Coordinates of C-alpha atoms in Angstrom, one line a residue:
M1 CA 0.0 0.0 0.0
E2 CA 2.8 2.5 0.7
N3 CA 3.8 2.3 -2.9
I4 CA 0.3 3.4 -4.2
R5 CA -0.4 7.1 -5.1
N6 CA -3.9 8.2 -6.1
F7 CA -4.2 11.7 -7.5
C8 CA -6.2 13.8 -9.8
I9 CA -5.5 16.8 -12.0
I10 CA -7.6 20.0 -11.4
A11 CA -7.5 23.3 -13.2
H12 CA -9.6 26.0 -14.9
I13 CA -10.8 25.1 -18.5
D14 CA -8.0 25.2 -21.1
H15 CA -5.0 25.4 -18.7
G16 CA -3.4 22.3 -20.1
K17 CA -4.6 19.4 -17.9
S18 CA -5.0 16.8 -20.6
T19 CA -1.8 17.7 -22.3
L20 CA 0.1 17.3 -19.1
A21 CA -1.6 14.0 -18.5
D22 CA -0.4 12.9 -21.9
R23 CA 3.2 13.6 -20.9
L24 CA 2.9 11.8 -17.6
L25 CA 1.6 8.7 -19.5
E26 CA 4.4 9.0 -22.0
Y27 CA 7.2 9.4 -19.4
T28 CA 6.1 6.5 -17.3
N29 CA 5.9 4.3 -20.5
T30 CA 2.3 3.5 -19.9
I31 CA 1.7 4.3 -23.6
S32 CA 4.0 3.3 -26.4
K33 CA 5.0 6.0 -28.9
R34 CA 2.8 4.2 -31.5
E35 CA -0.4 4.6 -29.4
M36 CA 0.4 8.2 -28.4
Q37 CA -1.9 10.9 -29.6
A38 CA -3.0 14.3 -28.3
Q39 CA -5.6 14.2 -25.5
V40 CA -5.2 10.5 -25.2
L41 CA -7.5 10.2 -22.2
D42 CA -10.4 12.1 -23.9
D43 CA -12.0 9.2 -25.7
M44 CA -15.2 10.9 -26.9
D45 CA -15.2 12.5 -30.3
L46 CA -17.0 15.5 -28.8
E47 CA -14.1 16.0 -26.4
K48 CA -11.5 16.0 -29.1
E49 CA -13.5 18.3 -31.4
R50 CA -14.2 20.9 -28.8
G51 CA -10.8 20.5 -27.0
I52 CA -12.6 20.2 -23.6
T53 CA -12.8 17.3 -21.1
I54 CA -16.3 16.2 -20.4
K55 CA -15.8 13.0 -18.4
S56 CA -13.2 12.2 -15.8
H57 CA -10.8 9.4 -16.9
A58 CA -8.9 7.1 -14.6
I59 CA -5.7 5.3 -15.7
Q60 CA -3.0 3.4 -13.8
M61 CA 0.8 4.0 -14.4
D62 CA 3.9 2.3 -13.1
Y63 CA 6.9 4.4 -12.0
V64 CA 10.3 3.5 -10.6
K65 CA 12.2 5.8 -8.2
D66 CA 15.4 4.8 -6.5
G67 CA 14.9 1.2 -7.4
K68 CA 11.4 1.1 -5.8
K69 CA 8.3 0.5 -7.9
Y70 CA 5.3 2.7 -7.4
I71 CA 1.7 2.5 -8.8
F72 CA 0.1 5.8 -9.7
N73 CA -3.7 6.1 -10.2
L74 CA -4.3 9.3 -12.2
I75 CA -7.8 10.8 -12.8
D76 CA -7.9 13.6 -15.4
T77 CA -10.9 15.8 -14.6
P78 CA -13.0 18.4 -16.6
G79 CA -12.3 22.1 -16.1
H80 CA -15.7 23.6 -17.0
V81 CA -18.1 24.5 -14.1
D82 CA -20.9 22.5 -15.7
F83 CA -19.0 19.3 -15.1
S84 CA -17.9 20.1 -11.5
Y85 CA -19.8 17.1 -10.3
E86 CA -17.3 14.9 -12.2
V87 CA -14.5 16.7 -10.4
S88 CA -16.1 16.3 -6.9
R89 CA -16.4 12.5 -7.5
S90 CA -12.8 12.2 -8.7
I91 CA -11.5 14.0 -5.7
A92 CA -13.3 11.6 -3.4
A93 CA -11.2 8.8 -4.9
C94 CA -7.8 10.5 -4.4
E95 CA -5.3 11.5 -1.7
G96 CA -3.7 14.3 -3.7
A97 CA -4.2 16.7 -6.5
L98 CA -2.0 18.4 -9.1
L99 CA -3.4 22.0 -9.2
I100 CA -2.4 23.3 -12.7
V101 CA -2.3 27.0 -13.4
D102 CA -1.6 28.5 -16.8
A103 CA 1.5 30.8 -16.6
A104 CA 0.0 33.1 -19.2
Q105 CA -3.5 33.4 -17.7
G106 CA -3.0 33.1 -14.0
I107 CA -5.5 31.9 -11.5
Q108 CA -9.0 31.8 -12.8
A109 CA -12.4 31.1 -11.4
Q110 CA -12.7 27.3 -11.7
T111 CA -9.1 26.9 -10.3
I112 CA -10.5 28.3 -7.0
S113 CA -13.7 26.3 -7.0
N114 CA -11.9 23.1 -7.7
L115 CA -9.2 23.9 -5.2
Y116 CA -11.8 24.4 -2.4
L117 CA -13.3 21.1 -3.4
A118 CA -9.9 19.4 -2.9
L119 CA -9.2 21.2 0.4
E120 CA -12.6 20.2 1.8
N121 CA -11.5 16.6 1.2
D122 CA -8.1 17.2 2.9
L123 CA -6.1 16.4 -0.3
E124 CA -2.4 17.2 -0.6
I125 CA -2.0 19.9 -3.2
I126 CA 1.0 20.2 -5.6
P127 CA 0.8 23.5 -7.4
I128 CA 2.2 23.4 -11.0
L129 CA 2.8 26.3 -13.3
N130 CA 2.1 25.1 -16.8
K131 CA 2.8 26.5 -20.3
I132 CA 6.0 28.0 -18.9
D133 CA 7.4 28.0 -22.5
L134 CA 4.9 30.5 -23.9
P135 CA 6.2 33.9 -24.9
S136 CA 3.4 35.6 -23.0
A137 CA 4.0 33.6 -19.7
E138 CA 4.4 35.7 -16.5
P139 CA 5.7 33.1 -14.1
E140 CA 6.7 35.4 -11.3
I141 CA 3.4 37.3 -11.1
V142 CA 1.4 34.0 -11.3
K143 CA 3.6 32.5 -8.6
D144 CA 2.6 35.4 -6.3
Q145 CA -1.0 34.6 -7.0
I146 CA -0.6 30.9 -6.1
V147 CA 1.3 31.8 -2.9
D148 CA -1.6 34.2 -2.0
L149 CA -4.2 31.6 -2.7
L150 CA -2.6 28.5 -1.2
G151 CA -0.3 30.0 1.4
C152 CA 2.5 27.7 0.2
K153 CA 6.2 28.5 -0.2
R154 CA 7.4 29.8 -3.5
E155 CA 9.8 26.8 -3.9
D156 CA 6.9 24.4 -3.6
I157 CA 5.5 25.6 -6.9
M158 CA 6.7 23.4 -9.8
S159 CA 7.3 24.8 -13.3
A160 CA 6.4 22.6 -16.3
S161 CA 5.3 22.6 -19.9
G162 CA 2.9 19.9 -21.0
K163 CA 3.8 20.6 -24.6
T164 CA 7.6 20.2 -24.5
G165 CA 7.7 17.9 -21.5
M166 CA 9.8 20.2 -19.4
G167 CA 9.6 19.6 -15.6
V168 CA 7.6 16.3 -16.0
H169 CA 10.2 14.1 -14.3
E170 CA 10.3 16.5 -11.4
I171 CA 6.5 16.3 -11.1
L172 CA 6.6 12.4 -11.1
S173 CA 9.2 12.5 -8.3
A174 CA 7.2 15.0 -6.3
I175 CA 4.1 12.8 -6.5
V176 CA 6.0 10.1 -4.7
D177 CA 7.5 12.4 -2.1
R178 CA 4.5 14.7 -1.4
I179 CA 1.3 12.8 -1.9
P180 CA 0.5 10.4 0.9
A181 CA -0.2 6.7 0.4
P182 CA -3.8 5.6 0.9
K183 CA -4.8 4.8 4.4
G184 CA -7.0 1.8 5.2
D185 CA -7.0 -1.7 6.6
P186 CA -6.7 -4.6 4.0
K187 CA -8.0 -7.1 6.6
A188 CA -11.2 -5.1 7.5
P189 CA -14.6 -5.8 5.8
L190 CA -14.6 -4.6 2.2
Q191 CA -15.6 -1.0 1.6
A192 CA -15.3 0.2 -2.0
L193 CA -16.6 3.6 -3.2
I194 CA -18.1 3.7 -6.7
F195 CA -17.0 7.0 -8.3
D196 CA -18.1 6.3 -11.9
S197 CA -19.8 3.8 -14.1
V198 CA -20.0 3.1 -17.9
Y199 CA -22.3 1.0 -20.0
N200 CA -21.0 -1.7 -22.3
S201 CA -23.5 -3.2 -24.7
F202 CA -21.9 -6.7 -24.4
R203 CA -20.9 -6.8 -20.7
G204 CA -23.6 -4.7 -19.0
I205 CA -22.7 -2.0 -16.5
I206 CA -19.0 -1.5 -15.5
A207 CA -18.5 0.3 -12.2
Y208 CA -15.3 2.1 -11.3
F209 CA -14.4 2.1 -7.6
K210 CA -11.7 2.9 -5.1
I211 CA -11.1 0.4 -2.2
V212 CA -11.0 2.2 1.1
N213 CA -10.8 -0.9 3.3
G214 CA -10.6 -4.7 2.7
T215 CA -9.8 -6.8 -0.4
L216 CA -12.0 -7.8 -3.3
R217 CA -11.4 -11.2 -5.0
K218 CA -12.6 -12.4 -8.3
G219 CA -15.8 -14.5 -8.1
E220 CA -16.8 -13.2 -4.6
R221 CA -20.4 -12.4 -3.9
V222 CA -20.7 -8.6 -3.5
K223 CA -23.5 -6.3 -2.3
F224 CA -24.3 -2.7 -3.3
M225 CA -25.2 -1.1 0.0
N226 CA -27.5 1.6 -1.3
T227 CA -29.7 -0.6 -3.5
G228 CA -29.2 -3.8 -1.5
A229 CA -28.6 -5.7 -4.8
E230 CA -26.2 -8.7 -4.8
Y231 CA -24.1 -9.9 -7.6
N232 CA -21.0 -12.1 -8.3
A233 CA -17.7 -10.3 -9.1
D234 CA -17.3 -11.9 -12.6
E235 CA -14.3 -9.8 -13.5
I236 CA -12.3 -7.3 -11.5
G237 CA -9.2 -5.5 -12.4
V238 CA -7.3 -2.2 -12.8
L239 CA -7.6 0.6 -15.4
K240 CA -4.6 0.7 -17.7
L241 CA -5.2 2.2 -21.1
K242 CA -7.4 -0.9 -21.6
Q243 CA -9.0 -2.7 -18.7
E244 CA -6.5 -5.2 -17.2
P245 CA -8.2 -8.2 -15.3
K246 CA -6.7 -9.2 -11.9
T247 CA -7.6 -12.0 -9.4
Q248 CA -7.8 -9.6 -6.5
V249 CA -7.6 -5.8 -5.8
S250 CA -6.7 -4.5 -2.4
T251 CA -7.0 -1.4 -0.2
G252 CA -5.9 1.8 -1.9
D253 CA -6.4 0.4 -5.4
V254 CA -8.6 2.0 -8.1
G255 CA -10.2 -0.6 -10.3
Y256 CA -13.3 -1.8 -12.1
I257 CA -15.9 -4.5 -11.5
I258 CA -18.1 -6.3 -14.1
S259 CA -20.9 -8.3 -12.6
G260 CA -23.5 -8.7 -15.4
I261 CA -25.7 -5.8 -14.1
K262 CA -28.2 -4.9 -16.8
D263 CA -30.4 -2.4 -15.0
A264 CA -29.1 1.2 -14.9
R265 CA -30.9 1.9 -11.6
E266 CA -28.9 -0.8 -9.7
V267 CA -25.7 1.2 -9.8
K268 CA -25.5 4.6 -8.0
V269 CA -22.5 6.8 -8.1
G270 CA -21.3 7.3 -4.5
D271 CA -22.6 3.8 -3.4
T272 CA -20.4 1.4 -1.4
I273 CA -19.6 -2.2 -2.5
T274 CA -19.1 -4.8 0.2
T275 CA -18.9 -8.6 0.4
T276 CA -21.9 -10.7 1.5
I277 CA -19.8 -13.1 3.6
N278 CA -18.2 -10.4 5.8
P279 CA -20.2 -7.2 5.1
S280 CA -19.3 -3.8 6.3
E281 CA -21.7 -2.2 8.8
T282 CA -21.6 1.3 7.3
G283 CA -21.3 2.8 3.8
I284 CA -18.8 5.4 2.9
Q285 CA -20.0 9.0 3.3
G286 CA -19.0 11.9 1.3
F287 CA -21.2 12.3 -1.8
E288 CA -23.7 15.1 -1.9
D289 CA -26.6 14.9 -4.3
V290 CA -26.3 16.9 -7.5
K291 CA -28.2 20.2 -7.8
P292 CA -29.6 20.7 -11.3
M293 CA -29.6 24.3 -12.3
V294 CA -31.6 24.2 -15.6
F295 CA -34.7 22.2 -16.5
A296 CA -35.8 21.6 -20.0
G297 CA -38.0 19.1 -21.9
I298 CA -36.4 16.6 -24.2
Y299 CA -38.8 15.1 -26.8
P300 CA -38.3 12.6 -29.6
V301 CA -39.0 14.1 -33.0
D302 CA -41.1 11.0 -33.8
T303 CA -43.5 10.0 -30.9
E304 CA -42.9 6.3 -31.6
D305 CA -39.3 6.7 -30.4
F306 CA -40.3 7.5 -26.8
E307 CA -39.3 4.1 -25.3
E308 CA -36.0 4.2 -27.2
L309 CA -35.4 7.7 -25.8
R310 CA -36.1 6.4 -22.3
Y311 CA -33.6 3.6 -22.8
S312 CA -30.9 6.0 -24.2
M313 CA -31.5 8.4 -21.2
E314 CA -30.9 5.5 -18.7
K315 CA -27.6 4.6 -20.4
L316 CA -26.5 8.2 -20.6
Q317 CA -27.3 8.8 -16.9
L318 CA -24.9 5.9 -16.0
N319 CA -22.1 7.7 -17.8
D320 CA -23.2 11.1 -16.5
A321 CA -24.5 10.9 -12.9
S322 CA -25.4 14.7 -12.9
L323 CA -28.3 14.2 -15.3
T324 CA -31.7 13.9 -13.7
W325 CA -34.9 13.2 -15.6
E326 CA -38.6 12.2 -15.3
P327 CA -41.4 11.6 -17.9
E328 CA -43.7 14.4 -19.0
S329 CA -46.1 15.2 -21.9
S330 CA -46.8 18.3 -24.0
A331 CA -49.8 19.1 -26.3
A332 CA -47.5 20.3 -29.1
L333 CA -44.7 17.6 -28.8
G334 CA -46.3 14.5 -27.3
F335 CA -44.4 12.4 -24.7
G336 CA -40.9 13.2 -23.5
F337 CA -38.8 13.9 -20.5
R338 CA -38.2 16.8 -18.1
C339 CA -34.5 16.8 -17.6
G340 CA -32.3 18.6 -15.0
F341 CA -28.9 19.9 -16.1
L342 CA -26.0 21.6 -14.4
G343 CA -25.9 24.4 -16.9
M344 CA -26.3 25.4 -20.6
L345 CA -23.1 23.7 -21.8
H346 CA -24.2 20.5 -20.1
M347 CA -27.6 20.6 -21.8
E348 CA -25.9 21.2 -25.2
I349 CA -23.5 18.3 -24.6
I350 CA -26.3 15.9 -23.5
Q351 CA -28.4 16.7 -26.6
E352 CA -25.4 16.2 -28.9
R353 CA -24.5 12.9 -27.1
L354 CA -28.0 11.6 -27.6
E355 CA -27.8 12.3 -31.3
R356 CA -24.3 10.8 -31.7
E357 CA -24.1 7.9 -29.4
F358 CA -27.8 6.7 -29.6
N359 CA -28.9 8.2 -33.0
M360 CA -31.8 10.0 -31.3
T361 CA -33.0 13.2 -32.9
V362 CA -34.6 15.2 -30.2
I363 CA -36.3 18.6 -29.7
T364 CA -35.3 20.5 -26.6
T365 CA -37.8 23.0 -25.1
V366 CA -37.2 26.4 -23.4
P367 CA -35.3 25.8 -20.1
N368 CA -37.0 26.9 -16.8
V369 CA -37.2 26.1 -13.1
S370 CA -39.8 24.7 -10.7
Y371 CA -42.4 27.0 -9.0
F372 CA -45.1 26.6 -6.3
A373 CA -48.6 27.9 -7.2
F374 CA -51.2 28.5 -4.4
T375 CA -54.9 28.5 -5.4
S376 CA -57.5 30.7 -3.8
K377 CA -58.7 27.6 -2.0
G378 CA -55.3 27.2 -0.4
E379 CA -54.0 24.3 -2.4
K380 CA -50.3 24.1 -3.2
I381 CA -49.3 22.9 -6.7
T382 CA -45.8 22.3 -7.9
V383 CA -45.3 23.8 -11.4
N384 CA -42.5 22.2 -13.4
N385 CA -43.9 23.4 -16.7
P386 CA -45.7 26.7 -17.5
S387 CA -48.6 24.7 -18.8
D388 CA -49.3 23.3 -15.3
L389 CA -50.1 26.7 -14.0
P390 CA -53.7 27.0 -12.8
D391 CA -56.2 29.4 -14.3
P392 CA -55.4 33.0 -13.2
S393 CA -58.9 33.4 -11.8
K394 CA -58.2 30.6 -9.3
L395 CA -54.7 31.6 -8.5
D396 CA -53.8 33.3 -5.3
R397 CA -50.0 33.7 -5.7
V398 CA -46.9 32.1 -7.3
E399 CA -43.7 31.5 -5.3
E400 CA -40.4 31.1 -7.1
P401 CA -37.1 29.6 -5.8
Y402 CA -34.5 32.0 -4.6
I403 CA -30.8 31.2 -4.3
K404 CA -27.8 32.6 -2.6
A405 CA -25.3 33.3 -5.4
Q406 CA -21.6 33.8 -4.7
V407 CA -19.5 35.4 -7.5
I408 CA -15.7 35.7 -7.1
T409 CA -14.1 38.1 -9.6
K410 CA -11.4 40.7 -10.2
A411 CA -12.1 44.1 -8.6
E412 CA -12.3 45.9 -12.0
F413 CA -15.4 43.9 -13.0
V414 CA -17.4 44.6 -9.8
G415 CA -19.6 47.4 -11.3
S416 CA -20.6 45.6 -14.4
I417 CA -21.4 42.3 -12.5
M418 CA -23.5 44.3 -10.0
G419 CA -25.4 45.8 -12.9
L420 CA -26.0 42.4 -14.4
C421 CA -27.3 40.9 -11.1
I422 CA -29.6 43.9 -10.5
T423 CA -31.2 43.5 -14.0
K424 CA -31.7 39.9 -13.1
R425 CA -33.7 41.0 -10.0
G426 CA -30.8 40.2 -7.6
I427 CA -30.4 41.8 -4.2
I428 CA -26.8 42.4 -3.1
V429 CA -26.2 41.0 0.4
N430 CA -22.4 41.2 0.9
Q431 CA -19.2 42.3 -0.7
N432 CA -15.8 41.5 0.7
Y433 CA -12.2 41.7 -0.7
L434 CA -10.4 38.3 -0.5
T435 CA -7.1 40.0 -1.7
T436 CA -6.4 43.5 -3.0
D437 CA -7.6 42.5 -6.5
R438 CA -10.2 39.8 -5.8
V439 CA -13.7 40.4 -4.6
E440 CA -16.4 38.1 -3.4
L441 CA -20.0 39.3 -4.1
I442 CA -23.0 37.6 -2.4
F443 CA -26.4 38.0 -4.0
E444 CA -29.9 36.7 -3.4
M445 CA -31.7 36.2 -6.7
P446 CA -34.4 34.1 -8.3
L447 CA -33.1 30.9 -9.8
G448 CA -35.3 31.4 -12.9
E449 CA -33.2 34.5 -13.9
I450 CA -30.1 32.4 -14.0
V451 CA -31.4 29.8 -16.3
F452 CA -31.4 31.7 -19.6
D453 CA -28.2 33.5 -20.2
F454 CA -26.9 34.7 -16.9
Y455 CA -23.9 32.4 -16.8
D456 CA -22.8 33.2 -20.4
R457 CA -23.2 36.9 -19.8
L458 CA -21.3 36.8 -16.5
K459 CA -18.4 35.1 -18.3
T460 CA -18.5 37.7 -21.1
I461 CA -18.4 40.8 -18.9
S462 CA -15.8 39.4 -16.6
K463 CA -13.6 38.1 -19.5
G464 CA -14.0 34.5 -18.1
Y465 CA -12.7 35.7 -14.7
A466 CA -15.8 35.3 -12.5
S467 CA -16.5 32.0 -10.7
F468 CA -20.1 31.4 -9.9
D469 CA -21.6 29.1 -7.2
Y470 CA -25.0 29.0 -5.6
S471 CA -27.0 27.3 -2.9
P472 CA -30.8 27.2 -2.7
L473 CA -32.4 29.5 -0.1
D474 CA -36.2 29.4 -0.1
Y475 CA -39.4 30.1 -2.1
R476 CA -40.7 33.7 -2.2
A477 CA -43.9 35.2 -3.6
S478 CA -43.3 37.1 -6.9
D479 CA -45.5 38.8 -9.5
L480 CA -45.2 36.1 -12.2
V481 CA -47.3 35.7 -15.3
K482 CA -47.5 33.0 -17.8
M483 CA -46.6 34.2 -21.3
D484 CA -47.8 32.2 -24.3
I485 CA -46.5 32.4 -27.8
L486 CA -49.3 32.0 -30.4
L487 CA -48.4 30.9 -34.0
N488 CA -51.2 31.3 -36.4
A489 CA -53.5 31.9 -33.4
E490 CA -52.5 28.5 -31.9
P491 CA -50.6 28.5 -28.6
V492 CA -47.3 26.5 -28.7
D493 CA -47.0 25.1 -25.1
A494 CA -43.3 24.3 -25.6
L495 CA -42.6 28.0 -26.0
S496 CA -44.6 29.2 -23.0
S497 CA -42.7 30.7 -20.1
L498 CA -43.3 32.0 -16.6
I499 CA -41.9 35.4 -16.3
H500 CA -42.0 38.5 -14.0
R501 CA -44.6 40.9 -15.1
D502 CA -42.2 43.8 -15.4
N503 CA -40.0 41.9 -17.9
A504 CA -42.9 40.4 -19.8
Y505 CA -43.5 43.1 -22.5
D506 CA -39.8 43.4 -23.4
F507 CA -39.3 39.6 -23.4
G508 CA -42.4 39.1 -25.5
K509 CA -41.3 41.6 -28.1
K510 CA -37.8 40.1 -28.4
M511 CA -39.2 36.6 -28.6
C512 CA -41.6 37.5 -31.5
E513 CA -38.8 39.3 -33.4
K514 CA -36.5 36.3 -32.9
L515 CA -39.1 33.8 -34.1
K516 CA -39.9 35.9 -37.1
E517 CA -36.2 35.5 -38.2
L518 CA -36.1 31.8 -37.5
I519 CA -39.4 30.4 -38.8
P520 CA -39.3 29.8 -42.6
R521 CA -41.8 31.7 -44.8
Q522 CA -44.9 29.7 -46.0
Q523 CA -47.4 30.2 -48.8
F524 CA -49.6 32.0 -46.3
E525 CA -49.2 34.8 -43.8
I526 CA -48.3 33.7 -40.2
P527 CA -49.0 36.0 -37.2
I528 CA -46.6 35.5 -34.2
Q529 CA -48.1 36.8 -31.0
A530 CA -47.0 37.0 -27.4
A531 CA -50.0 36.9 -25.0
I532 CA -50.6 37.1 -21.2
G533 CA -54.0 35.4 -20.8
A534 CA -56.2 36.9 -23.4
K535 CA -54.2 40.1 -23.8
I536 CA -51.8 40.3 -26.8
I537 CA -48.7 42.1 -25.7
A538 CA -46.5 41.8 -28.9
R539 CA -47.0 40.8 -32.5
E540 CA -44.9 40.2 -35.6
T541 CA -46.1 38.9 -39.0
I542 CA -44.2 36.5 -41.3
K543 CA -45.3 37.6 -44.8
A544 CA -46.4 35.0 -47.3
M545 CA -44.2 33.9 -50.1
R546 CA -46.0 35.0 -53.1
K547 CA -45.8 33.1 -56.4
D548 CA -46.1 35.3 -59.4
V549 CA -49.3 33.9 -60.9
T550 CA -49.6 36.7 -63.5
A551 CA -46.2 35.8 -65.1
K552 CA -47.8 33.9 -67.9
C553 CA -50.2 36.8 -68.6
Y554 CA -48.4 39.1 -71.1
G555 CA -50.4 42.1 -72.4
G556 CA -54.2 41.7 -72.5
D557 CA -56.9 43.1 -70.3
I558 CA -56.3 43.9 -66.5
S559 CA -59.3 41.8 -65.7
R560 CA -57.4 38.6 -66.7
K561 CA -54.7 39.4 -64.2
R562 CA -57.2 40.2 -61.6
K563 CA -59.0 36.9 -62.1
L564 CA -55.8 35.0 -61.5
L565 CA -55.0 37.0 -58.4
E566 CA -58.5 36.5 -57.0
K567 CA -58.1 32.8 -57.6
Q568 CA -54.8 32.8 -55.8
K569 CA -56.4 34.8 -52.9
E570 CA -59.1 32.1 -52.5
G571 CA -56.6 29.4 -52.3
K572 CA -54.5 31.3 -49.7
K573 CA -57.6 31.8 -47.5
R574 CA -58.3 28.0 -47.5
M575 CA -54.6 27.4 -46.8
R576 CA -54.6 29.7 -43.8
S577 CA -57.5 28.0 -42.2
V578 CA -55.8 24.6 -42.2
G579 CA -52.1 25.7 -42.5
N580 CA -49.7 24.1 -40.0
V581 CA -46.5 25.8 -39.2
E582 CA -43.3 23.7 -39.0
I583 CA -41.1 25.1 -36.2
P584 CA -37.3 24.5 -36.5
Q585 CA -35.3 23.3 -33.4
S586 CA -33.4 26.6 -33.4
A587 CA -36.7 28.4 -32.6
F588 CA -37.1 26.5 -29.3
M589 CA -33.6 27.5 -28.2
A590 CA -34.0 31.1 -29.5
V591 CA -34.9 32.3 -26.0
L592 CA -31.4 31.6 -24.8
K593 CA -29.8 33.9 -27.3
L594 CA -32.3 36.9 -27.1
N595 CA -29.5 39.2 -25.9
D596 CA -27.0 38.3 -28.5

C-alpha cells in the first residue's frame, strides 16, 4: 500500500490538464510511442472536437524511483463549471491533486472552486505552473497569486510545460514524495466507493471504484449497499489504457468490476460495494446529491421513439450521474422527459451525445425552473412546466425559488457584474475583498433568472474571470405571469414561459422578433403573437411567399390578371384555415440567445 499514489489533476478550463496527463503517461511508458496521440484520455469524439474534457478518466501508471516500484492512479478531470460534479467525484477517490495554473492566464475562477473542493477533502495539493514555455508567460506574477491563494512556499511551486515535457520528471518525483499513500485496513470488511460507471452493450454495466478498506477477490459475492442488490464479481481489475483483469484488488487500489448488471438503476455513483460473507456495517459517506440548475424538456421528433429515448437516457445517466430526468407530456410535442442539467453547456452536450451515441434526434424546449402555485382555496401545486399553472382566476400567488449566489471576480469587473445581477432582480447582500484584487459578491436572486443566459453573460463581462456558485435558499412570492406564444393563433406550449410581469413586455417583443427570423416563410401569412392570458402584448407577422401567378399573362386586359390574383387569394384563404407551421429546433432555443 505504501507504494500506491492516487491523485487527480484539477484546473480551470484550457489550462493544459489533458496535455500534461499525456506527458505523464508517456514518461512512465504507460503508452507506447505508436499509441500516443493528443488528448489520449479524452476518448469521446466530442471532447476531441471541442478541445474540452467532459468525463473524468482514470488510468494506472507504473513508476520506478530509487529502485522502488510505485503505482500511480491518475484521474484527469474536466475544467468547465458545468462538469464540476465529475471533479467532486474524482476528488473523493484521491489522496492528492495536481493544481495546474496557466503561466500566461494566471489563477481563474474554476481553479479556485476546484481547489476548495480538494481542500474540503483534505487532499495534498501540488501547485504546478504550466505552459511556462509560452512567450506571454508571466511566471513570477502567477507564482505570487498561487502563494496568496494556497499559502504555500514559492519553492513548492513546480514549473512545467505539457507541450515540451519540461519539468515532468520532477512532477513524477514530487508525486512520490509529497502525496501520501492511501490509508486503510486490508484485513477489514470490504468497503469500495463507486465513483463512476459506464455502459458496455456486451458486458452490461461496469462500475469504477476505489477500495477504502478490505480486499476484493474475483468470483466473490458482492452487495451494493445503497440498493441492496447482490451480484458475483465476474471480473475485477485495474484501469490501464485498456482494462486489465486481476484475481484480486486490495486497499488503496482504483479498479473496475463487471458483474453482469443490466439495469441502470442498480448502480448509483457514491454507493459502497461490500462482500456478503463479511459485510461492512456502514457505507462510505461523502457524496452530496447533484443540484440541477436548468430544467428543459427533451422530446423525440417521432413519438414512436419515446421508449427508445427512455432507454438512451438511462444509459446516458450511467455515464453522467449529474443528469436527472422524469417523464412528462406536452400538447405540441407529445411524450418526452423533463431533464435537469447543471448548466447550458451540459444541456448542449447531452443533446449532442443523444444524437451521436444513440442516433436519437430530439427537440429541446425552453429551459426553466420549478415553482409553487397557491390557489385561492389554499391548495399548493408544484409547477415544473408553465402549462401546469392553474387558471389566473383561481390563482392566489406564485412562489419562485431564490438562491444565494456567490460570485468571485477581479475588482475591475465589480460594477458591471452588479449591474447584471440587478437587471436579473438580484439583491446584493455582501461584498468582501479576498485579496487586493479579488472580490467576493454575495447576492440573493431568483433561480429562474439564472437559467437563460446569466452564466454566459457573467463570463463575457468578466472576461471569463468570474466564478459562480450557488446554494438554494427558499421560495418567495413574486408577481409572475404565464406568457404564451401563439403561432397562427394556436398556442405552442413548448414556447410558454413563466416570467416576471415587469419583464414580460420586453421579453415578448424580443421573442416575437427572434421567431420571425427563424421560422421559414410559408405560402400564407403567419402572425406570431405573445400573450398574457387573453391580452396580446406583442406581434410580428411573417409575410407570405408570393408566387407570381400573373407571369404567364403578357399584355391583354387587366381583368385577366385580376381573375388569376383573385383565384390565388381564395386558395390562400383556404390554406390559412388549415395551415400548419413547422417550427425548427433553433426556434425552441432562441430564447437563450435573445440578448446576442
